[in-house]
């Protein structure tokens, strides 16, 4: 792979690009980054815009291989800036897609969403199907990361409409629809269409990828189709094995492991996960290897699914939120939106208090939505500015710690177990419980009981069981809400951390 001569008319600059390409292909990613940076600097010094673009593309690719996400993001933004100045909408959209990919890789889905929206807007103005499909594809990826499958499906369906008339494009777009929202009814039909399309063209790797998507779609349907999921995944394993694609084989084996887990065949699921781990190891994909290892650990819990959090408003303007770690992104967003809307539109009626009913049920990380895993849900409800009471029972670990500690007054049942350490503590943990206690909770390992956390001052009250702790939380909220709303809010502003401090430290 060599830099096109037409894009680098200067012989010295052409030599720099060729040298950087050679280093990248030779496995010296760091050297390729340095070479590409030198090429970019030389092109800018010479005022050679035509050579600057391929140099930036090479810098982005080298940075990605070197796992320098920040460097890749800077290169993508430079490309987008140049395309914007040149007024080239097509180039601007494709550069924006690169920015979206880099932002997602750097863990900034919020900024990636803004970049994807801009890309779609520019693409619609460009009136080019290929450009619009690329922008919508980036939007699908962002919605998936944010845990918004319905929005991802809507964008993918539009891509499928744009692909009509081209069989190969239809197959790829059908695969995108199937992958966007595996739990939808459209996903199974789309995945089958993708399998048929790739099979017609004799594209074995494409067929294998479509079979993996079909397995996921079968596994996520409301009606149990776990055997169909396992069958499709094992068919994909056969195809990838025949093609000598170890990475694809690892993915298909992981999908088959997931299907067996859903069938509650934990032993078979763990065995397939270990095979997938070995395949990824041979392919040199450490991320896939870790994914397979997590599948092996989570095999007994694979059949667990996400559930929606519930919001109830009583006649005295108190909000009750029933929640656990597996709450869906849509339900959490809906609760925050509803409460803020209620507070801003009801004349002479404001929320007097919020009661969090936290069920401690530890789940694998894959079942934790973005708002739950990062703490943005807590920021949303704390920003209401009303008194909060939290009560918990079960086993508190992971994000459940944040939910249990989010209240101004905190209760727990006597049989609750608290798992240490807190791996993702609230940013304001030290303000809530004291620096010494916060250090203990984040550094020690083991299990604490309710009496211990009460003595440490982490909780304010212990009740005998779940029913009593929920009743106690409601009574405490009732006592607090008897005070005037304005007085309660002013007191909270003086006594509690700012709402944005309730984010999790990653």
Short mmCIF file of C-alpha atoms in Angstrom, two decimals:
data_model
loop_
_atom_site.label_atom_id
_atom_site.label_comp_id
_atom_site.label_asym_id
_atom_site.label_seq_id
_atom_site.Cartn_x
_atom_site.Cartn_y
_atom_site.Cartn_z
CA UNK A 1 0.00 0.00 0.00
CA UNK A 2 1.70 3.19 -1.17
CA UNK A 3 0.75 6.86 -1.06
CA UNK A 4 -0.70 7.83 -4.47
CA UNK A 5 1.94 9.85 -6.38
CA UNK A 6 -0.71 12.28 -7.64
CA UNK A 7 -1.48 13.30 -4.05
CA UNK A 8 2.15 14.01 -3.13
CA UNK A 9 3.84 15.76 -6.05
CA UNK A 10 6.88 16.68 -3.94
CA UNK A 11 9.44 13.85 -4.18
CA UNK A 12 10.73 14.31 -0.61
CA UNK A 13 7.22 14.29 0.81
CA UNK A 14 6.35 11.25 -1.29
CA UNK A 15 9.34 9.51 0.23
CA UNK A 16 8.19 10.34 3.77
CA UNK A 17 4.74 8.90 3.05
CA UNK A 18 6.15 5.73 1.53
CA UNK A 19 8.50 5.28 4.48
CA UNK A 20 5.65 5.75 6.98
CA UNK A 21 3.46 3.29 5.05
CA UNK A 22 6.29 0.75 5.08
CA UNK A 23 6.70 1.10 8.84
CA UNK A 24 2.97 0.66 9.39
CA UNK A 25 2.84 -2.48 7.23
CA UNK A 26 5.98 -3.75 8.95
CA UNK A 27 4.36 -3.55 12.37
CA UNK A 28 6.17 -0.42 13.58
CA UNK A 29 3.08 1.64 14.42
CA UNK A 30 4.96 4.17 16.55
CA UNK A 31 7.48 4.76 13.79
CA UNK A 32 4.62 5.16 11.32
CA UNK A 33 3.04 7.79 13.57
CA UNK A 34 6.28 9.76 13.69
CA UNK A 35 6.71 9.48 9.92
CA UNK A 36 3.14 10.58 9.27
CA UNK A 37 3.51 13.52 11.65
CA UNK A 38 6.65 14.58 9.79
CA UNK A 39 4.78 14.29 6.47
CA UNK A 40 1.90 16.42 7.78
CA UNK A 41 4.34 19.08 9.03
CA UNK A 42 6.21 19.09 5.71
CA UNK A 43 2.98 19.43 3.72
CA UNK A 44 1.83 22.35 5.86
CA UNK A 45 5.18 24.10 5.61
CA UNK A 46 5.01 23.75 1.83
CA UNK A 47 1.37 24.86 1.74
CA UNK A 48 0.56 21.62 -0.07
CA UNK A 49 -3.08 20.87 0.80
CA UNK A 50 -3.26 17.96 -1.66
CA UNK A 51 -0.48 16.15 0.20
CA UNK A 52 -1.73 17.11 3.67
CA UNK A 53 -4.94 15.09 3.29
CA UNK A 54 -3.32 11.67 2.62
CA UNK A 55 -0.74 12.44 5.30
CA UNK A 56 -3.51 13.02 7.84
CA UNK A 57 -5.27 9.82 6.74
CA UNK A 58 -2.04 7.92 7.26
CA UNK A 59 -1.52 9.57 10.65
CA UNK A 60 -5.04 8.57 11.70
CA UNK A 61 -4.52 4.95 10.63
CA UNK A 62 -1.11 4.72 12.31
CA UNK A 63 -2.43 6.28 15.53
CA UNK A 64 -5.31 3.80 15.60
CA UNK A 65 -2.94 0.83 15.17
CA UNK A 66 -0.67 2.29 17.87
CA UNK A 67 -3.73 2.61 20.15
CA UNK A 68 -3.19 6.37 20.35
CA UNK A 69 -6.86 7.33 20.43
CA UNK A 70 -6.16 11.00 21.12
CA UNK A 71 -3.81 11.19 18.15
CA UNK A 72 -6.38 9.55 15.88
CA UNK A 73 -9.03 11.98 17.11
CA UNK A 74 -6.80 15.00 16.44
CA UNK A 75 -6.08 13.76 12.90
CA UNK A 76 -9.79 13.14 12.22
CA UNK A 77 -10.69 16.62 13.43
CA UNK A 78 -7.99 18.15 11.23
CA UNK A 79 -9.47 16.31 8.24
CA UNK A 80 -12.96 17.56 9.10
CA UNK A 81 -11.68 21.11 9.55
CA UNK A 82 -9.94 21.05 6.17
CA UNK A 83 -13.01 19.64 4.39
CA UNK A 84 -15.20 22.30 6.02
CA UNK A 85 -12.90 25.10 4.87
CA UNK A 86 -12.79 23.69 1.34
CA UNK A 87 -16.59 23.55 1.22
CA UNK A 88 -16.49 19.90 0.12
CA UNK A 89 -19.60 18.39 1.69
CA UNK A 90 -18.80 14.82 0.71
CA UNK A 91 -15.34 15.00 2.24
CA UNK A 92 -16.78 16.79 5.27
CA UNK A 93 -19.23 13.96 5.92
CA UNK A 94 -16.65 11.20 5.61
CA UNK A 95 -14.29 13.14 7.87
CA UNK A 96 -17.10 13.59 10.40
CA UNK A 97 -17.64 9.81 10.34
CA UNK A 98 -13.96 9.36 11.21
CA UNK A 99 -14.40 11.84 14.08
CA UNK A 100 -17.40 9.84 15.34
CA UNK A 101 -15.38 6.61 15.31
CA UNK A 102 -12.50 8.26 17.18
CA UNK A 103 -14.81 9.81 19.78
CA UNK A 104 -16.50 6.45 20.41
CA UNK A 105 -13.09 4.83 20.80
CA UNK A 106 -12.09 7.51 23.31
CA UNK A 107 -15.25 6.94 25.38
CA UNK A 108 -17.05 10.17 24.46
CA UNK A 109 -20.44 9.03 23.10
CA UNK A 110 -22.08 12.38 23.87
CA UNK A 111 -19.69 14.28 21.62
CA UNK A 112 -19.91 11.45 19.07
CA UNK A 113 -23.70 11.91 18.97
CA UNK A 114 -23.30 15.62 18.17
CA UNK A 115 -20.75 14.84 15.44
CA UNK A 116 -23.05 12.18 13.94
CA UNK A 117 -26.00 14.60 13.89
CA UNK A 118 -23.85 17.17 12.09
CA UNK A 119 -22.72 14.54 9.58
CA UNK A 120 -26.31 13.52 8.82
CA UNK A 121 -27.38 17.15 8.40
CA UNK A 122 -24.54 17.89 5.96
CA UNK A 123 -25.15 14.61 4.11
CA UNK A 124 -28.82 15.44 3.55
CA UNK A 125 -27.81 18.80 2.14
CA UNK A 126 -25.30 17.10 -0.18
CA UNK A 127 -28.12 15.01 -1.72
CA UNK A 128 -25.88 11.96 -2.19
CA UNK A 129 -27.16 8.51 -1.20
CA UNK A 130 -23.72 7.06 -0.53
CA UNK A 131 -22.74 9.99 1.67
CA UNK A 132 -26.02 9.91 3.59
CA UNK A 133 -25.71 6.14 4.13
CA UNK A 134 -22.23 6.64 5.63
CA UNK A 135 -23.49 9.34 8.00
CA UNK A 136 -26.49 7.26 9.07
CA UNK A 137 -24.20 4.27 9.65
CA UNK A 138 -22.19 6.40 12.08
CA UNK A 139 -25.43 7.44 13.80
CA UNK A 140 -26.36 3.77 14.21
CA UNK A 141 -23.06 3.08 15.98
CA UNK A 142 -23.57 6.03 18.34
CA UNK A 143 -27.14 5.01 19.23
CA UNK A 144 -25.95 1.48 19.96
CA UNK A 145 -23.26 2.73 22.35
CA UNK A 146 -25.78 5.01 24.07
CA UNK A 147 -28.19 2.09 24.51
CA UNK A 148 -30.88 3.47 22.17
CA UNK A 149 -31.75 0.49 19.96
CA UNK A 150 -34.99 1.98 18.61
CA UNK A 151 -33.15 5.06 17.32
CA UNK A 152 -30.41 2.83 15.88
CA UNK A 153 -33.02 0.72 14.08
CA UNK A 154 -34.69 3.82 12.61
CA UNK A 155 -31.38 5.06 11.17
CA UNK A 156 -30.47 1.59 9.86
CA UNK A 157 -33.87 1.23 8.18
CA UNK A 158 -33.23 4.50 6.33
CA UNK A 159 -29.89 3.11 5.13
CA UNK A 160 -31.73 0.03 3.81
CA UNK A 161 -34.10 2.28 1.86
CA UNK A 162 -31.14 4.11 0.32
CA UNK A 163 -29.57 0.78 -0.70
CA UNK A 164 -32.53 -0.37 -2.77
CA UNK A 165 -31.51 -1.27 -6.32
CA UNK A 166 -28.08 -2.65 -5.45
CA UNK A 167 -28.06 -6.26 -4.26
CA UNK A 168 -24.71 -6.04 -2.52
CA UNK A 169 -25.63 -2.79 -0.82
CA UNK A 170 -28.99 -4.28 0.26
CA UNK A 171 -27.22 -7.24 1.86
CA UNK A 172 -24.88 -4.94 3.80
CA UNK A 173 -27.76 -2.66 4.83
CA UNK A 174 -29.85 -5.65 5.95
CA UNK A 175 -26.95 -6.74 8.13
CA UNK A 176 -26.85 -3.23 9.62
CA UNK A 177 -30.60 -3.40 10.41
CA UNK A 178 -30.19 -6.80 12.08
CA UNK A 179 -27.27 -5.56 14.16
CA UNK A 180 -28.94 -2.26 15.13
CA UNK A 181 -31.70 -3.75 17.32
CA UNK A 182 -31.39 -7.55 17.61
CA UNK A 183 -34.45 -7.71 19.86
CA UNK A 184 -36.81 -6.29 17.22
CA UNK A 185 -38.94 -8.45 14.94
CA UNK A 186 -37.34 -6.78 11.93
CA UNK A 187 -33.92 -8.08 13.00
CA UNK A 188 -34.59 -11.75 12.23
CA UNK A 189 -36.02 -11.02 8.77
CA UNK A 190 -33.19 -8.59 7.99
CA UNK A 191 -30.51 -11.05 9.10
CA UNK A 192 -32.02 -13.82 6.98
CA UNK A 193 -32.10 -11.45 4.00
CA UNK A 194 -28.43 -10.62 4.58
CA UNK A 195 -27.50 -14.32 4.77
CA UNK A 196 -29.34 -15.01 1.50
CA UNK A 197 -27.75 -11.99 -0.19
CA UNK A 198 -24.19 -12.85 0.75
CA UNK A 199 -24.76 -16.51 -0.12
CA UNK A 200 -25.98 -15.48 -3.57
CA UNK A 201 -22.74 -13.58 -4.21
CA UNK A 202 -20.60 -16.35 -2.78
CA UNK A 203 -19.24 -14.04 -0.07
CA UNK A 204 -18.46 -16.55 2.68
CA UNK A 205 -17.15 -14.06 5.23
CA UNK A 206 -20.18 -11.84 4.71
CA UNK A 207 -22.44 -14.87 5.11
CA UNK A 208 -20.68 -15.78 8.35
CA UNK A 209 -21.12 -12.25 9.71
CA UNK A 210 -24.81 -12.31 8.78
CA UNK A 211 -25.24 -15.68 10.52
CA UNK A 212 -23.71 -14.20 13.69
CA UNK A 213 -26.22 -11.32 13.46
CA UNK A 214 -29.02 -13.86 12.93
CA UNK A 215 -27.91 -15.76 16.05
CA UNK A 216 -28.02 -12.57 18.10
CA UNK A 217 -31.45 -11.71 16.70
CA UNK A 218 -32.87 -15.15 17.56
CA UNK A 219 -31.39 -14.93 21.05
CA UNK A 220 -32.89 -11.51 21.80
CA UNK A 221 -36.45 -12.20 20.66
CA UNK A 222 -39.29 -12.14 23.19
CA UNK A 223 -40.25 -15.64 22.11
CA UNK A 224 -37.49 -18.07 23.09
CA UNK A 225 -35.54 -19.00 19.94
CA UNK A 226 -32.33 -20.06 21.65
CA UNK A 227 -31.86 -23.30 19.69
CA UNK A 228 -32.19 -21.36 16.41
CA UNK A 229 -29.58 -18.95 17.75
CA UNK A 230 -27.15 -21.75 18.61
CA UNK A 231 -27.67 -23.41 15.21
CA UNK A 232 -26.98 -20.17 13.29
CA UNK A 233 -23.88 -19.45 15.38
CA UNK A 234 -22.42 -22.93 14.85
CA UNK A 235 -23.04 -22.62 11.11
CA UNK A 236 -21.03 -19.39 11.24
CA UNK A 237 -18.27 -21.20 13.14
CA UNK A 238 -18.04 -23.77 10.32
CA UNK A 239 -17.80 -21.07 7.65
CA UNK A 240 -15.10 -19.05 9.43
CA UNK A 241 -13.14 -22.21 10.20
CA UNK A 242 -13.20 -23.23 6.54
CA UNK A 243 -12.02 -19.77 5.54
CA UNK A 244 -9.20 -19.81 8.12
CA UNK A 245 -10.51 -16.65 9.79
CA UNK A 246 -9.65 -17.16 13.47
CA UNK A 247 -11.05 -13.80 14.53
CA UNK A 248 -14.39 -14.55 12.88
CA UNK A 249 -14.36 -18.03 14.37
CA UNK A 250 -13.81 -16.52 17.82
CA UNK A 251 -16.76 -14.19 17.33
CA UNK A 252 -19.02 -17.01 16.15
CA UNK A 253 -17.94 -19.25 19.05
CA UNK A 254 -18.66 -16.41 21.49
CA UNK A 255 -22.12 -16.03 19.97
CA UNK A 256 -22.73 -19.78 20.27
CA UNK A 257 -21.60 -19.58 23.91
CA UNK A 258 -24.11 -16.83 24.52
CA UNK A 259 -26.88 -18.90 22.92
CA UNK A 260 -26.05 -21.91 25.12
CA UNK A 261 -26.07 -19.63 28.15
CA UNK A 262 -29.53 -18.42 27.23
CA UNK A 263 -30.61 -22.07 27.07
CA UNK A 264 -29.18 -22.38 30.62
CA UNK A 265 -26.53 -24.85 29.44
CA UNK A 266 -23.78 -23.24 31.52
CA UNK A 267 -21.21 -26.02 30.98
CA UNK A 268 -21.47 -25.94 27.20
CA UNK A 269 -21.49 -22.13 27.23
CA UNK A 270 -18.25 -22.01 29.25
CA UNK A 271 -16.60 -24.60 26.97
CA UNK A 272 -17.44 -22.63 23.82
CA UNK A 273 -16.27 -19.41 25.47
CA UNK A 274 -12.88 -20.98 26.20
CA UNK A 275 -12.62 -22.12 22.56
CA UNK A 276 -13.43 -18.56 21.49
CA UNK A 277 -10.77 -17.23 23.85
CA UNK A 278 -8.17 -19.49 22.23
CA UNK A 279 -9.26 -18.43 18.73
CA UNK A 280 -8.95 -14.75 19.61
CA UNK A 281 -5.57 -15.38 21.22
CA UNK A 282 -4.27 -17.01 18.03
CA UNK A 283 -5.67 -14.08 16.01
CA UNK A 284 -3.82 -11.64 18.26
CA UNK A 285 -7.00 -9.86 19.36
CA UNK A 286 -6.63 -9.14 23.07
CA UNK A 287 -9.97 -7.34 23.26
CA UNK A 288 -11.80 -10.36 21.83
CA UNK A 289 -9.86 -12.62 24.17
CA UNK A 290 -11.04 -10.58 27.16
CA UNK A 291 -14.62 -10.63 25.83
CA UNK A 292 -14.53 -14.43 25.60
CA UNK A 293 -13.04 -14.66 29.08
CA UNK A 294 -15.89 -12.53 30.44
CA UNK A 295 -18.37 -14.81 28.67
CA UNK A 296 -16.85 -17.83 30.40
CA UNK A 297 -17.19 -16.12 33.78
CA UNK A 298 -20.73 -14.90 33.06
CA UNK A 299 -21.93 -18.21 31.61
CA UNK A 300 -24.23 -18.97 34.59
CA UNK A 301 -25.84 -15.51 34.24
CA UNK A 302 -26.28 -15.31 30.47
CA UNK A 303 -30.03 -15.91 30.64
CA UNK A 304 -30.46 -12.71 32.66
CA UNK A 305 -32.00 -9.84 30.68
CA UNK A 306 -32.38 -6.11 31.20
CA UNK A 307 -35.55 -4.85 32.87
CA UNK A 308 -37.14 -1.43 32.93
CA UNK A 309 -37.01 0.85 35.98
CA UNK A 310 -40.46 1.96 37.21
CA UNK A 311 -41.69 5.41 38.22
CA UNK A 312 -44.73 5.92 40.44
CA UNK A 313 -46.16 9.27 41.59
CA UNK A 314 -48.35 9.26 44.68
CA UNK A 315 -51.12 11.71 45.55
CA UNK A 316 -48.80 13.83 47.69
CA UNK A 317 -46.37 14.66 44.85
CA UNK A 318 -43.72 12.16 45.89
CA UNK A 319 -41.94 10.13 43.22
CA UNK A 320 -41.11 6.47 43.84
CA UNK A 321 -38.45 4.92 41.58
CA UNK A 322 -38.07 1.13 41.62
CA UNK A 323 -34.69 0.30 40.13
CA UNK A 324 -31.83 -2.18 39.92
CA UNK A 325 -28.54 -2.45 38.00
CA UNK A 326 -30.14 -3.96 34.89
CA UNK A 327 -32.48 -1.01 34.22
CA UNK A 328 -32.68 -0.17 30.51
CA UNK A 329 -31.37 3.08 29.05
CA UNK A 330 -34.79 4.05 27.69
CA UNK A 331 -36.52 3.59 31.05
CA UNK A 332 -33.90 5.67 32.88
CA UNK A 333 -34.07 8.48 30.33
CA UNK A 334 -37.87 8.40 30.46
CA UNK A 335 -37.89 8.72 34.26
CA UNK A 336 -35.54 11.72 34.26
CA UNK A 337 -37.47 13.43 31.46
CA UNK A 338 -40.84 12.81 33.11
CA UNK A 339 -39.76 14.16 36.50
CA UNK A 340 -38.19 17.30 35.04
CA UNK A 341 -41.25 17.88 32.87
CA UNK A 342 -43.57 17.43 35.87
CA UNK A 343 -41.56 19.91 37.92
CA UNK A 344 -41.57 22.57 35.21
CA UNK A 345 -45.13 22.40 33.83
CA UNK A 346 -47.45 21.77 36.80
CA UNK A 347 -48.53 25.07 38.30
CA UNK A 348 -48.63 25.07 42.09
CA UNK A 349 -47.57 21.41 42.05
CA UNK A 350 -43.95 20.45 42.51
CA UNK A 351 -42.28 17.23 43.46
CA UNK A 352 -41.84 17.19 47.21
CA UNK A 353 -39.46 14.25 47.42
CA UNK A 354 -37.97 11.33 45.48
CA UNK A 355 -37.72 7.84 47.00
CA UNK A 356 -35.27 5.41 45.39
CA UNK A 357 -36.19 1.75 45.98
CA UNK A 358 -32.94 -0.05 45.13
CA UNK A 359 -32.94 -3.80 44.61
CA UNK A 360 -29.38 -5.10 44.97
CA UNK A 361 -29.00 -7.66 42.18
CA UNK A 362 -25.45 -7.72 40.72
CA UNK A 363 -25.43 -8.29 36.95
CA UNK A 364 -22.69 -8.58 34.29
CA UNK A 365 -21.44 -5.31 32.82
CA UNK A 366 -23.17 -6.06 29.50
CA UNK A 367 -26.55 -5.61 31.21
CA UNK A 368 -25.68 -2.20 32.65
CA UNK A 369 -26.92 0.64 30.47
CA UNK A 370 -24.77 3.69 29.76
CA UNK A 371 -26.73 5.92 32.16
CA UNK A 372 -26.42 3.31 34.90
CA UNK A 373 -22.73 2.50 34.39
CA UNK A 374 -21.60 6.14 34.26
CA UNK A 375 -23.90 7.68 36.86
CA UNK A 376 -25.58 10.13 34.48
CA UNK A 377 -28.96 8.88 35.69
CA UNK A 378 -28.10 9.95 39.23
CA UNK A 379 -26.99 13.36 37.97
CA UNK A 380 -30.35 13.68 36.21
CA UNK A 381 -32.49 13.00 39.26
CA UNK A 382 -30.23 14.90 41.68
CA UNK A 383 -30.56 17.97 39.45
CA UNK A 384 -34.28 18.07 40.30
CA UNK A 385 -33.25 19.81 43.52
CA UNK A 386 -35.75 18.00 45.76
CA UNK A 387 -35.05 15.87 48.88
CA UNK A 388 -34.14 12.26 48.11
CA UNK A 389 -34.49 9.19 50.29
CA UNK A 390 -32.91 5.90 49.23
CA UNK A 391 -33.55 2.42 50.57
CA UNK A 392 -31.86 -0.80 49.53
CA UNK A 393 -31.88 -4.55 50.07
CA UNK A 394 -30.22 -7.60 48.54
CA UNK A 395 -26.56 -7.47 47.48
CA UNK A 396 -25.06 -4.04 46.87
CA UNK A 397 -22.09 -3.91 44.50
CA UNK A 398 -20.99 -1.98 41.43
CA UNK A 399 -23.45 0.75 40.31
CA UNK A 400 -25.86 -0.26 43.11
CA UNK A 401 -23.54 1.53 45.54
CA UNK A 402 -24.22 4.80 43.72
CA UNK A 403 -27.98 4.22 43.78
CA UNK A 404 -27.95 3.37 47.49
CA UNK A 405 -25.83 6.41 48.39
CA UNK A 406 -27.70 8.89 46.20
CA UNK A 407 -30.26 9.73 48.90
CA UNK A 408 -29.98 12.53 51.43
CA UNK A 409 -31.34 10.02 53.94
CA UNK A 410 -30.34 6.40 53.43
CA UNK A 411 -31.92 3.21 54.76
CA UNK A 412 -31.05 -0.47 54.34
CA UNK A 413 -32.53 -3.80 55.40
CA UNK A 414 -30.78 -5.91 58.04
CA UNK A 415 -30.01 -8.77 55.64
CA UNK A 416 -28.35 -6.60 52.96
CA UNK A 417 -24.79 -7.50 51.95
CA UNK A 418 -22.36 -4.81 50.79
CA UNK A 419 -19.53 -5.94 48.50
CA UNK A 420 -16.14 -4.19 48.63
CA UNK A 421 -14.27 -2.55 47.06
CA UNK A 422 -16.43 0.07 45.34
CA UNK A 423 -14.78 -0.07 41.93
CA UNK A 424 -16.59 2.97 40.50
CA UNK A 425 -17.31 5.28 43.43
CA UNK A 426 -19.31 8.48 43.28
CA UNK A 427 -17.15 11.54 42.76
CA UNK A 428 -18.66 12.98 45.94
CA UNK A 429 -18.21 9.81 48.03
CA UNK A 430 -15.75 11.47 50.44
CA UNK A 431 -18.19 14.37 50.98
CA UNK A 432 -21.01 11.94 51.77
CA UNK A 433 -19.29 9.55 54.16
CA UNK A 434 -15.97 11.18 55.08
CA UNK A 435 -12.49 10.76 53.63
CA UNK A 436 -11.39 7.89 55.90
CA UNK A 437 -14.55 5.88 55.28
CA UNK A 438 -14.39 6.56 51.53
CA UNK A 439 -10.81 5.29 51.44
CA UNK A 440 -11.81 2.13 53.31
CA UNK A 441 -14.76 1.45 51.00
CA UNK A 442 -12.65 1.82 47.86
CA UNK A 443 -9.50 0.02 49.04
CA UNK A 444 -10.68 -2.93 51.14
CA UNK A 445 -12.03 -6.23 49.81
CA UNK A 446 -14.75 -8.35 51.36
CA UNK A 447 -18.35 -8.10 52.52
CA UNK A 448 -19.96 -5.76 55.03
CA UNK A 449 -23.28 -6.25 56.81
CA UNK A 450 -25.93 -3.66 57.57
CA UNK A 451 -24.83 -3.13 61.18
CA UNK A 452 -21.30 -2.30 60.08
CA UNK A 453 -22.28 0.30 57.46
CA UNK A 454 -24.67 1.86 59.98
CA UNK A 455 -21.87 2.16 62.52
CA UNK A 456 -19.59 3.66 59.88
CA UNK A 457 -22.17 6.35 59.15
CA UNK A 458 -22.73 5.27 55.55
CA UNK A 459 -26.44 4.67 56.24
CA UNK A 460 -28.75 6.38 58.67
CA UNK A 461 -31.22 3.62 59.50
CA UNK A 462 -31.56 -0.18 59.36
CA UNK A 463 -34.90 -1.98 59.12
CA UNK A 464 -35.66 -5.67 59.49
CA UNK A 465 -36.55 -6.60 55.89
CA UNK A 466 -37.44 -5.27 52.43
CA UNK A 467 -41.03 -4.40 53.28
CA UNK A 468 -40.07 -2.48 56.41
CA UNK A 469 -37.20 -0.60 54.77
CA UNK A 470 -39.47 0.56 51.93
CA UNK A 471 -42.10 1.62 54.42
CA UNK A 472 -39.48 3.44 56.50
CA UNK A 473 -38.19 5.30 53.43
CA UNK A 474 -41.70 6.45 52.53
CA UNK A 475 -42.35 7.66 56.09
CA UNK A 476 -39.07 9.57 56.16
CA UNK A 477 -39.86 11.20 52.82
CA UNK A 478 -43.28 12.16 54.18
CA UNK A 479 -41.71 13.85 57.21
CA UNK A 480 -39.24 15.76 55.02
CA UNK A 481 -41.89 16.85 52.52
CA UNK A 482 -43.99 18.38 55.30
CA UNK A 483 -41.54 21.29 55.24
CA UNK A 484 -42.08 24.03 52.64
CA UNK A 485 -40.62 23.16 49.25
CA UNK A 486 -38.46 26.29 49.01
CA UNK A 487 -36.98 25.79 52.48
CA UNK A 488 -36.17 22.15 51.70
CA UNK A 489 -34.42 23.10 48.45
CA UNK A 490 -32.37 25.84 50.08
CA UNK A 491 -31.30 23.47 52.84
CA UNK A 492 -30.25 20.88 50.25
CA UNK A 493 -28.11 23.43 48.41
CA UNK A 494 -26.19 24.09 51.63
CA UNK A 495 -25.85 20.49 52.87
CA UNK A 496 -25.36 18.28 49.81
CA UNK A 497 -22.80 18.08 46.99
CA UNK A 498 -23.61 19.57 43.59
CA UNK A 499 -25.66 17.27 41.36
CA UNK A 500 -22.82 16.85 38.82
CA UNK A 501 -20.68 15.32 41.60
CA UNK A 502 -22.91 12.23 41.59
CA UNK A 503 -21.16 10.90 38.50
CA UNK A 504 -19.11 7.72 38.82
CA UNK A 505 -15.31 7.94 38.80
CA UNK A 506 -14.26 5.66 35.93
#
